[in-house]
Amino acid sequence: MTVRAKKHLGQHFLTDENIAKKIADSLTENGYDNVLEIGPGMGVLTKYLLEKKPKVTVMELDSESVEYLNDTFPLEHIKLDTSKEKFSIIEGDFLKKNLQETFKKEQVAIIGNFPYNISSQIVFKAIENREFVPEFSGMFQKEVAMRIAEKEGSKVYGIMSVLTQAFYDVEYLFTVPPTVFNPPPKVDSGVIRLIRKEDYSLPVDEKLFFRVVKTAFNQRRKMLRSSLKSFDLSATLKEDPIFAMRPEQLSVQKFIELTKKIAQDNS
């Protein structure tokens, strides 16, 4: 059997074996025994993951793909170990699953050719579960991949850049053209890798940090003294040179310093 790509699920099946292998090879395999692939479709990436040491779990929302992976995939790849000890299939929505329960609080790397329409939400869920996700690798719409990897000073640097880079080192690996998909998307794709920092705790209140970053970028063209008005900043604090800057000029470290200043000002 074959699986047809479904528009409402944002499916674009990768057809290039070399690119599938390159994505699988982006995993370092350091510090975890589990890999979770999101949206495996017909398993073009899955088969290269199964050649690696970690146990492979795939999570798929499309029941037709789940049927294919259960019945046809093991027969087509008879040389691969598709036993329960090495390979498991979960039918369901990654965004609704409890990762800690699914993997019994074990470390798990996340990988996939992600549906464009939910790729940002997938990243934010990984960040929420960073204690259990040491590595994250996969394919996004190129524009989103660049935004996640971008450094301060760029027009595409924003909320996702700061919140991801606060906890992970991000590397943009390579660009993928639309021609290697069925059906082809209308835009290029980009593959990135996130490796969790050794110290992935923040030296400031996390909720306040998230709020400061999001509020600042909601009015990204304004200086911080204007965009952060809702924090009831004192007149003295507003004189700090940092408040004459715009959010895209601030590195992650500067956003941490900014959050500290606001916390002290409010205490």
GROMACS .gro file of C-alpha atoms in nm:
model
  267
    1MET     CA    1   0.000   0.000   0.000
    2THR     CA    2   0.099   0.363  -0.044
    3VAL     CA    3  -0.017   0.667   0.150
    4ARG     CA    4  -0.154   0.979  -0.016
    5ALA     CA    5  -0.043   1.315   0.124
    6LYS     CA    6  -0.328   1.500   0.295
    7LYS     CA    7  -0.348   1.874   0.260
    8HIS     CA    8  -0.534   1.931   0.589
    9LEU     CA    9  -0.247   1.762   0.777
   10GLY     CA   10   0.013   1.971   0.594
   11GLN     CA   11   0.177   1.656   0.454
   12HIS     CA   12   0.459   1.687   0.200
   13PHE     CA   13   0.637   1.351   0.172
   14LEU     CA   14   1.014   1.368   0.127
   15THR     CA   15   1.122   1.159  -0.174
   16ASP     CA   16   1.500   1.219  -0.174
   17GLU     CA   17   1.688   0.939   0.007
   18ASN     CA   18   2.011   1.139   0.040
   19ILE     CA   19   1.836   1.425   0.216
   20ALA     CA   20   1.649   1.181   0.445
   21LYS     CA   21   1.984   1.024   0.541
   22LYS     CA   22   2.142   1.367   0.598
   23ILE     CA   23   1.858   1.462   0.835
   24ALA     CA   24   1.893   1.132   1.026
   25ASP     CA   25   2.271   1.181   1.042
   26SER     CA   26   2.225   1.525   1.199
   27LEU     CA   27   2.157   1.345   1.530
   28THR     CA   28   2.466   1.323   1.751
   29GLU     CA   29   2.328   1.025   1.954
   30ASN     CA   30   2.489   1.179   2.264
   31GLY     CA   31   2.308   1.158   2.599
   32TYR     CA   32   1.989   0.972   2.507
   33ASP     CA   33   1.860   0.623   2.421
   34ASN     CA   34   1.533   0.733   2.258
   35VAL     CA   35   1.448   0.914   1.937
   36LEU     CA   36   1.099   1.043   1.863
   37GLU     CA   37   1.011   1.111   1.500
   38ILE     CA   38   0.708   1.334   1.449
   39GLY     CA   39   0.498   1.276   1.136
   40PRO     CA   40   0.689   0.987   0.972
   41GLY     CA   41   0.445   0.945   0.681
   42MET     CA   42   0.580   0.649   0.481
   43GLY     CA   43   0.899   0.620   0.682
   44VAL     CA   44   1.158   0.768   0.443
   45LEU     CA   45   1.344   0.916   0.741
   46THR     CA   46   1.244   0.637   0.982
   47LYS     CA   47   1.448   0.369   0.803
   48TYR     CA   48   1.770   0.569   0.849
   49LEU     CA   49   1.689   0.630   1.216
   50LEU     CA   50   1.646   0.255   1.267
   51GLU     CA   51   2.008   0.204   1.158
   52LYS     CA   52   2.120   0.403   1.464
   53LYS     CA   53   2.161   0.291   1.826
   54PRO     CA   54   1.866   0.461   2.002
   55LYS     CA   55   1.518   0.311   2.015
   56VAL     CA   56   1.292   0.479   1.757
   57THR     CA   57   0.936   0.587   1.837
   58VAL     CA   58   0.725   0.747   1.567
   59MET     CA   59   0.417   0.959   1.636
   60GLU     CA   60   0.164   0.996   1.355
   61LEU     CA   61  -0.180   1.154   1.340
   62ASP     CA   62  -0.274   1.009   1.000
   63SER     CA   63  -0.439   0.666   1.046
   64GLU     CA   64  -0.349   0.565   0.688
   65SER     CA   65   0.020   0.626   0.760
   66VAL     CA   66  -0.009   0.434   1.090
   67GLU     CA   67  -0.157   0.135   0.905
   68TYR     CA   68   0.124   0.150   0.648
   69LEU     CA   69   0.396   0.169   0.918
   70ASN     CA   70   0.245  -0.124   1.109
   71ASP     CA   71   0.181  -0.355   0.815
   72THR     CA   72   0.378  -0.264   0.501
   73PHE     CA   73   0.688  -0.085   0.630
   74PRO     CA   74   0.837  -0.387   0.820
   75LEU     CA   75   0.789  -0.608   0.511
   76GLU     CA   76   0.954  -0.358   0.280
   77HIS     CA   77   1.251  -0.320   0.517
   78ILE     CA   78   1.300  -0.677   0.628
   79LYS     CA   79   1.670  -0.620   0.709
   80LEU     CA   80   1.589  -0.350   0.964
   81ASP     CA   81   1.512  -0.432   1.326
   82THR     CA   82   1.144  -0.337   1.362
   83SER     CA   83   1.090  -0.541   1.679
   84LYS     CA   84   0.905  -0.379   1.973
   85GLU     CA   85   1.235  -0.333   2.158
   86LYS     CA   86   1.367  -0.113   1.876
   87PHE     CA   87   1.062   0.042   1.707
   88SER     CA   88   0.722   0.159   1.826
   89ILE     CA   89   0.437   0.348   1.661
   90ILE     CA   90   0.205   0.586   1.845
   91GLU     CA   91  -0.108   0.713   1.674
   92GLY     CA   92  -0.184   1.061   1.803
   93ASP     CA   93  -0.113   1.431   1.808
   94PHE     CA   94   0.232   1.525   1.941
   95LEU     CA   95   0.099   1.859   2.066
   96LYS     CA   96  -0.150   1.680   2.291
   97LYS     CA   97   0.078   1.402   2.419
   98ASN     CA   98   0.252   1.407   2.757
   99LEU     CA   99   0.618   1.348   2.668
  100GLN     CA  100   0.724   1.277   3.025
  101GLU     CA  101   0.466   1.000   3.058
  102THR     CA  102   0.531   0.856   2.712
  103PHE     CA  103   0.905   0.820   2.774
  104LYS     CA  104   0.889   0.765   3.151
  105LYS     CA  105   1.099   1.079   3.209
  106GLU     CA  106   1.387   0.938   2.999
  107GLN     CA  107   1.587   1.163   2.767
  108VAL     CA  108   1.454   1.171   2.409
  109ALA     CA  109   1.576   1.343   2.093
  110ILE     CA  110   1.308   1.483   1.863
  111ILE     CA  111   1.336   1.472   1.484
  112GLY     CA  112   1.109   1.505   1.182
  113ASN     CA  113   1.002   1.659   0.856
  114PHE     CA  114   0.759   1.885   1.041
  115PRO     CA  115   0.425   2.003   0.902
  116TYR     CA  116   0.473   2.375   0.839
  117ASN     CA  117   0.142   2.472   1.001
  118ILE     CA  118   0.240   2.342   1.348
  119SER     CA  119   0.621   2.358   1.339
  120SER     CA  120   0.648   2.659   1.573
  121GLN     CA  121   0.421   2.488   1.827
  122ILE     CA  122   0.640   2.175   1.809
  123VAL     CA  123   0.947   2.385   1.896
  124PHE     CA  124   0.772   2.556   2.188
  125LYS     CA  125   0.660   2.217   2.322
  126ALA     CA  126   1.019   2.090   2.303
  127ILE     CA  127   1.133   2.401   2.495
  128GLU     CA  128   0.868   2.335   2.763
  129ASN     CA  129   1.003   1.979   2.793
  130ARG     CA  130   1.372   2.075   2.766
  131GLU     CA  131   1.459   1.883   3.082
  132PHE     CA  132   1.390   1.565   2.879
  133VAL     CA  133   1.484   1.685   2.527
  134PRO     CA  134   1.864   1.716   2.488
  135GLU     CA  135   1.848   1.740   2.109
  136PHE     CA  136   1.602   1.844   1.841
  137SER     CA  137   1.665   1.818   1.469
  138GLY     CA  138   1.446   1.854   1.165
  139MET     CA  139   1.301   2.026   0.864
  140PHE     CA  140   1.097   2.346   0.870
  141GLN     CA  141   0.983   2.606   0.623
  142LYS     CA  142   1.314   2.782   0.548
  143GLU     CA  143   1.190   3.115   0.680
  144VAL     CA  144   1.101   2.956   1.018
  145ALA     CA  145   1.431   2.764   1.036
  146MET     CA  146   1.626   3.085   0.974
  147ARG     CA  147   1.422   3.273   1.233
  148ILE     CA  148   1.501   3.011   1.500
  149ALA     CA  149   1.874   3.015   1.417
  150GLU     CA  150   1.914   3.392   1.363
  151LYS     CA  151   2.124   3.613   1.591
  152GLU     CA  152   2.045   3.965   1.716
  153GLY     CA  153   2.065   4.251   1.470
  154SER     CA  154   1.857   4.081   1.203
  155LYS     CA  155   1.503   4.166   1.096
  156VAL     CA  156   1.397   3.800   1.127
  157TYR     CA  157   1.537   3.771   1.483
  158GLY     CA  158   1.239   3.750   1.717
  159ILE     CA  159   1.053   3.569   1.994
  160MET     CA  160   1.135   3.219   1.865
  161SER     CA  161   1.503   3.305   1.822
  162VAL     CA  162   1.542   3.430   2.180
  163LEU     CA  163   1.332   3.166   2.356
  164THR     CA  164   1.500   2.879   2.168
  165GLN     CA  165   1.855   3.012   2.203
  166ALA     CA  166   1.808   3.073   2.576
  167PHE     CA  167   1.816   2.695   2.624
  168TYR     CA  168   1.964   2.544   2.305
  169ASP     CA  169   2.259   2.603   2.073
  170VAL     CA  170   2.103   2.630   1.727
  171GLU     CA  171   2.271   2.547   1.398
  172TYR     CA  172   2.124   2.597   1.050
  173LEU     CA  173   2.245   2.289   0.858
  174PHE     CA  174   2.119   2.306   0.499
  175THR     CA  175   1.844   2.420   0.262
  176VAL     CA  176   1.608   2.179   0.083
  177PRO     CA  177   1.431   2.269  -0.247
  178PRO     CA  178   1.057   2.203  -0.305
  179THR     CA  179   1.132   1.954  -0.586
  180VAL     CA  180   1.224   1.670  -0.345
  181PHE     CA  181   0.872   1.650  -0.198
  182ASN     CA  182   0.546   1.496  -0.308
  183PRO     CA  183   0.348   1.715  -0.341
  184PRO     CA  184   0.608   1.997  -0.363
  185PRO     CA  185   0.549   2.287  -0.120
  186LYS     CA  186   0.557   2.643  -0.254
  187VAL     CA  187   0.868   2.739  -0.056
  188ASP     CA  188   1.217   2.614   0.030
  189SER     CA  189   1.272   2.417   0.350
  190GLY     CA  190   1.557   2.440   0.598
  191VAL     CA  191   1.707   2.181   0.834
  192ILE     CA  192   1.830   2.291   1.176
  193ARG     CA  193   1.971   2.120   1.484
  194LEU     CA  194   1.919   2.225   1.846
  195ILE     CA  195   2.155   2.092   2.112
  196ARG     CA  196   2.061   2.168   2.472
  197LYS     CA  197   2.306   2.388   2.661
  198GLU     CA  198   2.497   2.234   2.950
  199ASP     CA  199   2.333   2.487   3.180
  200TYR     CA  200   1.979   2.529   3.051
  201SER     CA  201   1.837   2.701   3.360
  202LEU     CA  202   1.778   3.076   3.360
  203PRO     CA  203   1.926   3.300   3.633
  204VAL     CA  204   1.597   3.495   3.633
  205ASP     CA  205   1.228   3.416   3.678
  206GLU     CA  206   1.136   3.215   3.368
  207LYS     CA  207   0.778   3.341   3.337
  208LEU     CA  208   0.895   3.701   3.363
  209PHE     CA  209   1.167   3.638   3.102
  210PHE     CA  210   0.913   3.491   2.856
  211ARG     CA  211   0.678   3.784   2.920
  212VAL     CA  212   0.951   4.046   2.869
  213VAL     CA  213   1.063   3.885   2.538
  214LYS     CA  214   0.709   3.849   2.401
  215THR     CA  215   0.600   4.200   2.507
  216ALA     CA  216   0.914   4.359   2.360
  217PHE     CA  217   0.875   4.192   2.020
  218ASN     CA  218   0.501   4.261   2.001
  219GLN     CA  219   0.605   4.619   1.920
  220ARG     CA  220   0.943   4.543   1.771
  221ARG     CA  221   0.990   4.883   1.602
  222LYS     CA  222   0.958   5.074   1.926
  223MET     CA  223   1.228   5.140   2.183
  224LEU     CA  224   1.199   4.920   2.491
  225ARG     CA  225   1.096   5.211   2.714
  226SER     CA  226   0.780   5.236   2.501
  227SER     CA  227   0.710   4.869   2.426
  228LEU     CA  228   0.758   4.765   2.792
  229LYS     CA  229   0.532   5.035   2.943
  230SER     CA  230   0.300   4.769   3.089
  231PHE     CA  231   0.573   4.671   3.338
  232ASP     CA  232   0.532   5.005   3.528
  233LEU     CA  233   0.899   5.092   3.499
  234SER     CA  234   1.036   5.359   3.732
  235ALA     CA  235   1.163   5.684   3.583
  236THR     CA  236   1.514   5.594   3.700
  237LEU     CA  237   1.512   5.257   3.525
  238LYS     CA  238   1.383   5.410   3.200
  239GLU     CA  239   1.703   5.618   3.190
  240ASP     CA  240   1.911   5.297   3.163
  241PRO     CA  241   2.067   5.293   2.810
  242ILE     CA  242   1.917   4.945   2.741
  243PHE     CA  243   1.570   5.103   2.724
  244ALA     CA  244   1.675   5.317   2.427
  245MET     CA  245   1.733   4.995   2.228
  246ARG     CA  246   1.490   4.797   2.013
  247PRO     CA  247   1.428   4.427   2.088
  248GLU     CA  248   1.609   4.295   1.780
  249GLN     CA  249   1.931   4.459   1.905
  250LEU     CA  250   1.935   4.250   2.226
  251SER     CA  251   2.117   3.918   2.253
  252VAL     CA  252   1.974   3.642   2.474
  253GLN     CA  253   2.218   3.751   2.746
  254LYS     CA  254   2.096   4.111   2.719
  255PHE     CA  255   1.734   3.993   2.753
  256ILE     CA  256   1.836   3.808   3.070
  257GLU     CA  257   1.999   4.127   3.204
  258LEU     CA  258   1.688   4.327   3.107
  259THR     CA  259   1.463   4.082   3.295
  260LYS     CA  260   1.688   4.113   3.604
  261LYS     CA  261   1.662   4.493   3.594
  262ILE     CA  262   1.281   4.480   3.566
  263ALA     CA  263   1.255   4.225   3.851
  264GLN     CA  264   1.470   4.444   4.079
  265ASP     CA  265   1.273   4.754   3.980
  266ASN     CA  266   0.944   4.584   4.068
  267SER     CA  267   1.060   4.436   4.399
   0.00000   0.00000   0.00000
